[in-house]
PDB file of C-alpha atoms in Angstrom:
ATOM      1  CA  GLY T   1     156.702-167.198 -97.506  1.00  0.00           C
ATOM      2  CA  LYS T   2     158.222-168.177 -94.400  1.00  0.00           C
ATOM      3  CA  TYR T   3     160.335-170.951 -96.014  1.00  0.00           C
ATOM      4  CA  GLY T   4     162.440-170.815 -99.290  1.00  0.00           C
ATOM      5  CA  ASP T   5     161.248-173.177-102.215  1.00  0.00           C
ATOM      6  CA  GLY T   6     164.765-174.369-102.744  1.00  0.00           C
ATOM      7  CA  ILE T   7     165.729-175.645-106.279  1.00  0.00           C
ATOM      8  CA  VAL T   8     162.628-175.228-108.551  1.00  0.00           C
ATOM      9  CA  ILE T   9     162.469-177.809-111.519  1.00  0.00           C
ATOM     10  CA  SER T  10     159.498-177.237-113.911  1.00  0.00           C
ATOM     11  CA  ASN T  11     158.282-178.675-117.061  1.00  0.00           C
ATOM     12  CA  ARG T  12     161.108-180.849-117.993  1.00  0.00           C
ATOM     13  CA  GLU T  13     162.444-184.404-118.009  1.00  0.00           C
ATOM     14  CA  LEU T  14     165.678-184.621-115.724  1.00  0.00           C
ATOM     15  CA  VAL T  15     168.082-187.256-114.380  1.00  0.00           C
ATOM     16  CA  ILE T  16     170.025-186.328-111.334  1.00  0.00           C
ATOM     17  CA  ASN T  17     172.936-188.655-110.654  1.00  0.00           C
ATOM     18  CA  GLY T  18     174.155-187.458-107.153  1.00  0.00           C
ATOM     19  CA  ASN T  19     177.208-189.819-106.813  1.00  0.00           C
ATOM     20  CA  GLY T  20     176.733-189.645-103.067  1.00  0.00           C
ATOM     21  CA  TYR T  21     176.801-186.136-102.549  1.00  0.00           C
ATOM     22  CA  ALA T  22     174.251-183.879-100.619  1.00  0.00           C
ATOM     23  CA  PHE T  23     171.908-181.124-101.257  1.00  0.00           C
ATOM     24  CA  ASP T  24     171.665-179.191 -97.976  1.00  0.00           C
ATOM     25  CA  GLY T  25     168.703-176.931 -97.217  1.00  0.00           C
ATOM     26  CA  SER T  26     170.445-175.501 -94.099  1.00  0.00           C
ATOM     27  CA  ASP T  27     167.253-175.568 -92.023  1.00  0.00           C
ATOM     28  CA  GLN T  28     166.011-172.612 -94.205  1.00  0.00           C
ATOM     29  CA  ALA T  29     164.316-174.157 -97.255  1.00  0.00           C
ATOM     30  CA  ARG T  30     162.941-177.237 -98.833  1.00  0.00           C
ATOM     31  CA  ILE T  31     165.364-179.046-101.122  1.00  0.00           C
ATOM     32  CA  LEU T  32     163.495-179.515-104.444  1.00  0.00           C
ATOM     33  CA  LEU T  33     160.022-178.030-105.735  1.00  0.00           C
ATOM     34  CA  VAL T  34     159.228-180.033-108.778  1.00  0.00           C
ATOM     35  CA  ASN T  35     156.157-179.156-111.043  1.00  0.00           C
ATOM     36  CA  GLN T  36     155.127-181.220-114.262  1.00  0.00           C
ATOM     37  CA  CYS T  37     158.198-183.029-114.570  1.00  0.00           C
ATOM     38  CA  ASN T  38     159.398-186.556-115.072  1.00  0.00           C
ATOM     39  CA  LEU T  39     162.443-186.797-112.455  1.00  0.00           C
ATOM     40  CA  THR T  40     164.847-189.559-111.769  1.00  0.00           C
ATOM     41  CA  VAL T  41     167.231-189.106-108.827  1.00  0.00           C
ATOM     42  CA  ASN T  42     169.938-191.531-108.064  1.00  0.00           C
ATOM     43  CA  ASN T  43     172.462-191.780-105.185  1.00  0.00           C
ATOM     44  CA  LEU T  44     171.909-188.380-103.468  1.00  0.00           C
ATOM     45  CA  ILE T  45     171.458-187.220 -99.987  1.00  0.00           C
ATOM     46  CA  LEU T  46     168.850-184.661 -99.200  1.00  0.00           C
ATOM     47  CA  THR T  47     169.555-183.170 -95.785  1.00  0.00           C
ATOM     48  CA  ASN T  48     168.237-180.344 -93.271  1.00  0.00           C
ATOM     49  CA  GLY T  49     165.160-179.386 -95.356  1.00  0.00           C
ATOM     50  CA  LEU T  50     162.623-177.171 -93.678  1.00  0.00           C
ATOM     51  CA  SER T  51     159.194-176.373 -94.871  1.00  0.00           C
ATOM     52  CA  GLN T  52     155.529-176.685 -94.210  1.00  0.00           C
ATOM     53  CA  TYR T  53     155.071-179.260 -96.912  1.00  0.00           C
ATOM     54  CA  GLY T  54     157.687-181.602 -98.665  1.00  0.00           C
ATOM     55  CA  SER T  55     160.779-180.422 -96.800  1.00  0.00           C
ATOM     56  CA  GLY T  56     162.970-182.774 -99.014  1.00  0.00           C
ATOM     57  CA  ILE T  57     160.899-183.008-102.207  1.00  0.00           C
ATOM     58  CA  TYR T  58     157.453-181.368-103.099  1.00  0.00           C
ATOM     59  CA  ALA T  59     156.289-182.573-106.424  1.00  0.00           C
ATOM     60  CA  LYS T  60     152.917-181.578-108.179  1.00  0.00           C
ATOM     61  CA  ASN T  61     151.630-183.067-111.402  1.00  0.00           C
ATOM     62  CA  SER T  62     154.940-184.962-111.721  1.00  0.00           C
ATOM     63  CA  ASN T  63     156.409-188.596-112.107  1.00  0.00           C
ATOM     64  CA  ILE T  64     159.260-188.999-109.735  1.00  0.00           C
ATOM     65  CA  ILE T  65     161.624-192.008-109.335  1.00  0.00           C
ATOM     66  CA  LEU T  66     164.011-192.004-106.400  1.00  0.00           C
ATOM     67  CA  ASN T  67     166.853-194.864-106.223  1.00  0.00           C
ATOM     68  CA  ASN T  68     169.331-194.902-103.448  1.00  0.00           C
ATOM     69  CA  VAL T  69     168.097-191.455-101.863  1.00  0.00           C
ATOM     70  CA  THR T  70     168.555-190.539 -98.327  1.00  0.00           C
ATOM     71  CA  PHE T  71     166.311-188.002 -96.578  1.00  0.00           C
ATOM     72  CA  LYS T  72     168.298-186.954 -93.271  1.00  0.00           C
ATOM     73  CA  ASN T  73     167.226-184.557 -90.637  1.00  0.00           C
ATOM     74  CA  MET T  74     164.076-183.103 -92.464  1.00  0.00           C
ATOM     75  CA  ASN T  75     161.150-181.283 -91.084  1.00  0.00           C
ATOM     76  CA  SER T  76     157.940-180.618 -92.454  1.00  0.00           C
ATOM     77  CA  SER T  77     155.615-178.867 -90.220  1.00  0.00           C
ATOM     78  CA  GLN T  78     152.323-179.948 -92.050  1.00  0.00           C
ATOM     79  CA  ALA T  79     152.925-182.913 -94.434  1.00  0.00           C
ATOM     80  CA  GLY T  80     155.435-185.262 -95.954  1.00  0.00           C
ATOM     81  CA  VAL T  81     159.309-185.050 -96.354  1.00  0.00           C
ATOM     82  CA  CYS T  82     158.800-186.480 -99.570  1.00  0.00           C
ATOM     83  CA  LEU T  83     155.257-185.007-100.991  1.00  0.00           C
ATOM     84  CA  ILE T  84     153.700-185.802-104.014  1.00  0.00           C
ATOM     85  CA  ASN T  85     150.218-184.360-105.343  1.00  0.00           C
ATOM     86  CA  SER T  86     148.976-185.965-108.619  1.00  0.00           C
ATOM     87  CA  GLY T  87     151.327-188.113-110.808  1.00  0.00           C
ATOM     88  CA  SER T  88     153.551-190.970-109.421  1.00  0.00           C
ATOM     89  CA  LEU T  89     156.196-191.596-106.864  1.00  0.00           C
ATOM     90  CA  THR T  90     158.650-194.574-106.932  1.00  0.00           C
ATOM     91  CA  ILE T  91     161.128-195.038-103.973  1.00  0.00           C
ATOM     92  CA  GLU T  92     163.513-197.976-104.053  1.00  0.00           C
ATOM     93  CA  ASP T  93     166.472-198.787-101.635  1.00  0.00           C
ATOM     94  CA  SER T  94     166.192-195.381 -99.894  1.00  0.00           C
ATOM     95  CA  SER T  95     166.185-194.048 -96.282  1.00  0.00           C
ATOM     96  CA  PHE T  96     164.391-191.584 -94.186  1.00  0.00           C
ATOM     97  CA  ILE T  97     166.539-190.773 -91.346  1.00  0.00           C
ATOM     98  CA  ASN T  98     165.472-188.481 -88.369  1.00  0.00           C
ATOM     99  CA  THR T  99     162.363-187.054 -90.278  1.00  0.00           C
ATOM    100  CA  THR T 100     159.488-185.086 -88.581  1.00  0.00           C
ATOM    101  CA  SER T 101     156.024-184.201 -89.914  1.00  0.00           C
ATOM    102  CA  GLU T 102     152.421-183.873 -88.805  1.00  0.00           C
ATOM    103  CA  LYS T 103     151.388-186.242 -91.393  1.00  0.00           C
ATOM    104  CA  GLY T 104     153.739-188.615 -93.310  1.00  0.00           C
ATOM    105  CA  SER T 105     157.044-188.134 -91.734  1.00  0.00           C
ATOM    106  CA  ALA T 106     158.480-189.995 -94.535  1.00  0.00           C
ATOM    107  CA  VAL T 107     155.861-189.827 -97.418  1.00  0.00           C
ATOM    108  CA  PHE T 108     152.602-188.000 -98.109  1.00  0.00           C
ATOM    109  CA  GLY T 109     150.980-188.966-101.369  1.00  0.00           C
ATOM    110  CA  ALA T 110     147.733-187.521-102.587  1.00  0.00           C
ATOM    111  CA  LEU T 111     146.001-188.736-105.878  1.00  0.00           C
ATOM    112  CA  ALA T 112     149.001-190.400-107.002  1.00  0.00           C
ATOM    113  CA  ASP T 113     150.487-193.850-107.799  1.00  0.00           C
ATOM    114  CA  ILE T 114     152.817-194.702-104.954  1.00  0.00           C
ATOM    115  CA  LYS T 115     155.390-197.636-104.998  1.00  0.00           C
ATOM    116  CA  ILE T 116     157.916-197.844-102.027  1.00  0.00           C
ATOM    117  CA  LYS T 117     160.436-201.081-102.023  1.00  0.00           C
ATOM    118  CA  ASN T 118     163.462-202.087-100.133  1.00  0.00           C
ATOM    119  CA  SER T 119     163.395-198.833 -98.057  1.00  0.00           C
ATOM    120  CA  GLU T 120     163.832-197.883 -94.417  1.00  0.00           C
ATOM    121  CA  ILE T 121     162.792-195.539 -91.756  1.00  0.00           C
ATOM    122  CA  GLN T 122     164.835-194.436 -88.756  1.00  0.00           C
ATOM    123  CA  LYS T 123     163.883-192.129 -85.879  1.00  0.00           C
ATOM    124  CA  SER T 124     160.751-190.900 -87.718  1.00  0.00           C
ATOM    125  CA  SER T 125     158.258-188.593 -85.671  1.00  0.00           C
ATOM    126  CA  SER T 126     154.632-188.040 -86.760  1.00  0.00           C
ATOM    127  CA  ASN T 127     151.133-187.739 -85.410  1.00  0.00           C
ATOM    128  CA  TRP T 128     149.898-189.449 -88.497  1.00  0.00           C
ATOM    129  CA  GLY T 129     152.158-192.153 -89.578  1.00  0.00           C
ATOM    130  CA  ALA T 130     155.435-192.317 -91.358  1.00  0.00           C
ATOM    131  CA  VAL T 131     153.665-192.902 -94.756  1.00  0.00           C
ATOM    132  CA  TYR T 132     150.294-190.993 -95.216  1.00  0.00           C
ATOM    133  CA  LEU T 133     148.297-191.619 -98.202  1.00  0.00           C
ATOM    134  CA  LEU T 134     145.162-189.995 -99.487  1.00  0.00           C
ATOM    135  CA  GLY T 135     143.384-191.301-102.626  1.00  0.00           C
ATOM    136  CA  ALA T 136     146.534-193.025-103.738  1.00  0.00           C
ATOM    137  CA  ASN T 137     147.093-196.394-105.368  1.00  0.00           C
ATOM    138  CA  ALA T 138     149.782-197.886-103.326  1.00  0.00           C
ATOM    139  CA  ASN T 139     152.215-200.759-103.642  1.00  0.00           C
ATOM    140  CA  ILE T 140     154.417-200.897-100.595  1.00  0.00           C
ATOM    141  CA  ALA T 141     156.974-203.813-100.090  1.00  0.00           C
ATOM    142  CA  ASN T 142     159.554-204.414 -97.526  1.00  0.00           C
ATOM    143  CA  ILE T 143     159.708-201.410 -95.481  1.00  0.00           C
ATOM    144  CA  ALA T 144     162.142-201.649 -92.717  1.00  0.00           C
ATOM    145  CA  ASN T 145     161.815-199.583 -89.439  1.00  0.00           C
ATOM    146  CA  LYS T 146     165.375-199.865 -88.202  1.00  0.00           C
ATOM    147  CA  GLU T 147     164.841-198.064 -84.891  1.00  0.00           C
ATOM    148  CA  GLU T 148     161.581-197.363 -82.984  1.00  0.00           C
ATOM    149  CA  PHE T 149     158.881-195.167 -84.829  1.00  0.00           C
ATOM    150  CA  ILE T 150     158.293-192.189 -82.378  1.00  0.00           C
ATOM    151  CA  PRO T 151     155.657-192.338 -80.780  1.00  0.00           C
ATOM    152  CA  LEU T 152     155.499-196.118 -80.583  1.00  0.00           C
ATOM    153  CA  LEU T 153     151.757-196.548 -80.511  1.00  0.00           C
ATOM    154  CA  LEU T 154     150.968-194.520 -83.804  1.00  0.00           C
ATOM    155  CA  PRO T 155     150.439-195.890 -87.122  1.00  0.00           C
ATOM    156  CA  ILE T 156     153.358-196.626 -89.524  1.00  0.00           C
ATOM    157  CA  ILE T 157     151.185-196.322 -92.494  1.00  0.00           C
ATOM    158  CA  VAL T 158     147.694-194.302 -92.712  1.00  0.00           C
ATOM    159  CA  ALA T 159     145.857-194.950 -96.085  1.00  0.00           C
ATOM    160  CA  ILE T 160     142.572-193.104 -96.583  1.00  0.00           C
ATOM    161  CA  ASP T 161     140.523-193.925 -99.657  1.00  0.00           C
ATOM    162  CA  THR T 162     143.585-195.866-101.104  1.00  0.00           C
ATOM    163  CA  THR T 163     143.973-199.023-103.025  1.00  0.00           C
ATOM    164  CA  THR T 164     146.695-201.026-101.755  1.00  0.00           C
ATOM    165  CA  ALA T 165     147.704-203.698-104.243  1.00  0.00           C
ATOM    166  CA  GLU T 166     150.556-205.009-102.184  1.00  0.00           C
ATOM    167  CA  CYS T 167     151.662-204.526 -98.575  1.00  0.00           C
ATOM    168  CA  GLU T 168     154.482-206.475 -97.315  1.00  0.00           C
ATOM    169  CA  LEU T 169     156.083-204.784 -94.419  1.00  0.00           C
ATOM    170  CA  GLY T 170     159.537-205.708 -92.917  1.00  0.00           C
ATOM    171  CA  ILE T 171     158.602-203.957 -89.768  1.00  0.00           C
ATOM    172  CA  PRO T 172     159.328-206.091 -86.695  1.00  0.00           C
ATOM    173  CA  PRO T 173     156.918-207.090 -85.103  1.00  0.00           C
ATOM    174  CA  ALA T 174     154.518-207.791 -87.774  1.00  0.00           C
ATOM    175  CA  PRO T 175     151.981-205.192 -88.102  1.00  0.00           C
ATOM    176  CA  THR T 176     148.265-205.384 -87.031  1.00  0.00           C
ATOM    177  CA  ILE T 177     145.879-204.564 -89.807  1.00  0.00           C
ATOM    178  CA  LEU T 178     142.694-202.393 -88.668  1.00  0.00           C
ATOM    179  CA  LEU T 179     140.003-201.673 -91.038  1.00  0.00           C
ATOM    180  CA  LYS T 180     137.715-198.747 -90.322  1.00  0.00           C
ATOM    181  CA  LEU T 181     135.296-197.435 -92.931  1.00  0.00           C
ATOM    182  CA  ASN T 182     137.588-196.232 -95.621  1.00  0.00           C
ATOM    183  CA  PHE T 183     140.589-196.405 -93.406  1.00  0.00           C
ATOM    184  CA  LEU T 184     143.496-199.117 -93.859  1.00  0.00           C
ATOM    185  CA  VAL T 185     145.726-198.548 -90.987  1.00  0.00           C
ATOM    186  CA  PHE T 186     148.986-200.354 -90.208  1.00  0.00           C
ATOM    187  CA  THR T 187     150.056-200.425 -86.511  1.00  0.00           C
ATOM    188  CA  LYS T 188     152.973-202.213 -84.534  1.00  0.00           C
ATOM    189  CA  SER T 189     151.474-205.031 -82.533  1.00  0.00           C
TER     190      SER T 189
END
């Protein structure tokens, strides 16, 4: 393909303790491709990832836990700097800084259980929201948008056919909630 797959992790249970170090995709590849794994990542910086889908992490049929992980200078041309397709994704105390994608400049989740807590999005650019969920079960609490979302009038979170158990956003000002058919869309007011 056009982009490299980065580090491929398949069929295993793994804990990565980054101790503040970085995995760098050098604007040539995604950082991690994960398939059928239980993966926990602690205290790691993922930077300069480039891919069509999941430039930081692309996980399929996996359970992913991210604690204190920073995604920085990431570009996914189609979907998600952190993308999960089937499984679960838990993100806590993490940051998305200068991230770009058509859908989900921070997170793209499809057919998965998604939990995001105490995390921040800075300088994010997307046509379809920083967090894009499709057929997911979502629990999103205390997401801070430290700097203006680019562009300003587009949604922070787009959720299609998604069950939102909890949604407490720390985005000032408080988001406006719009309900349209199966869409639950949060936009800045």
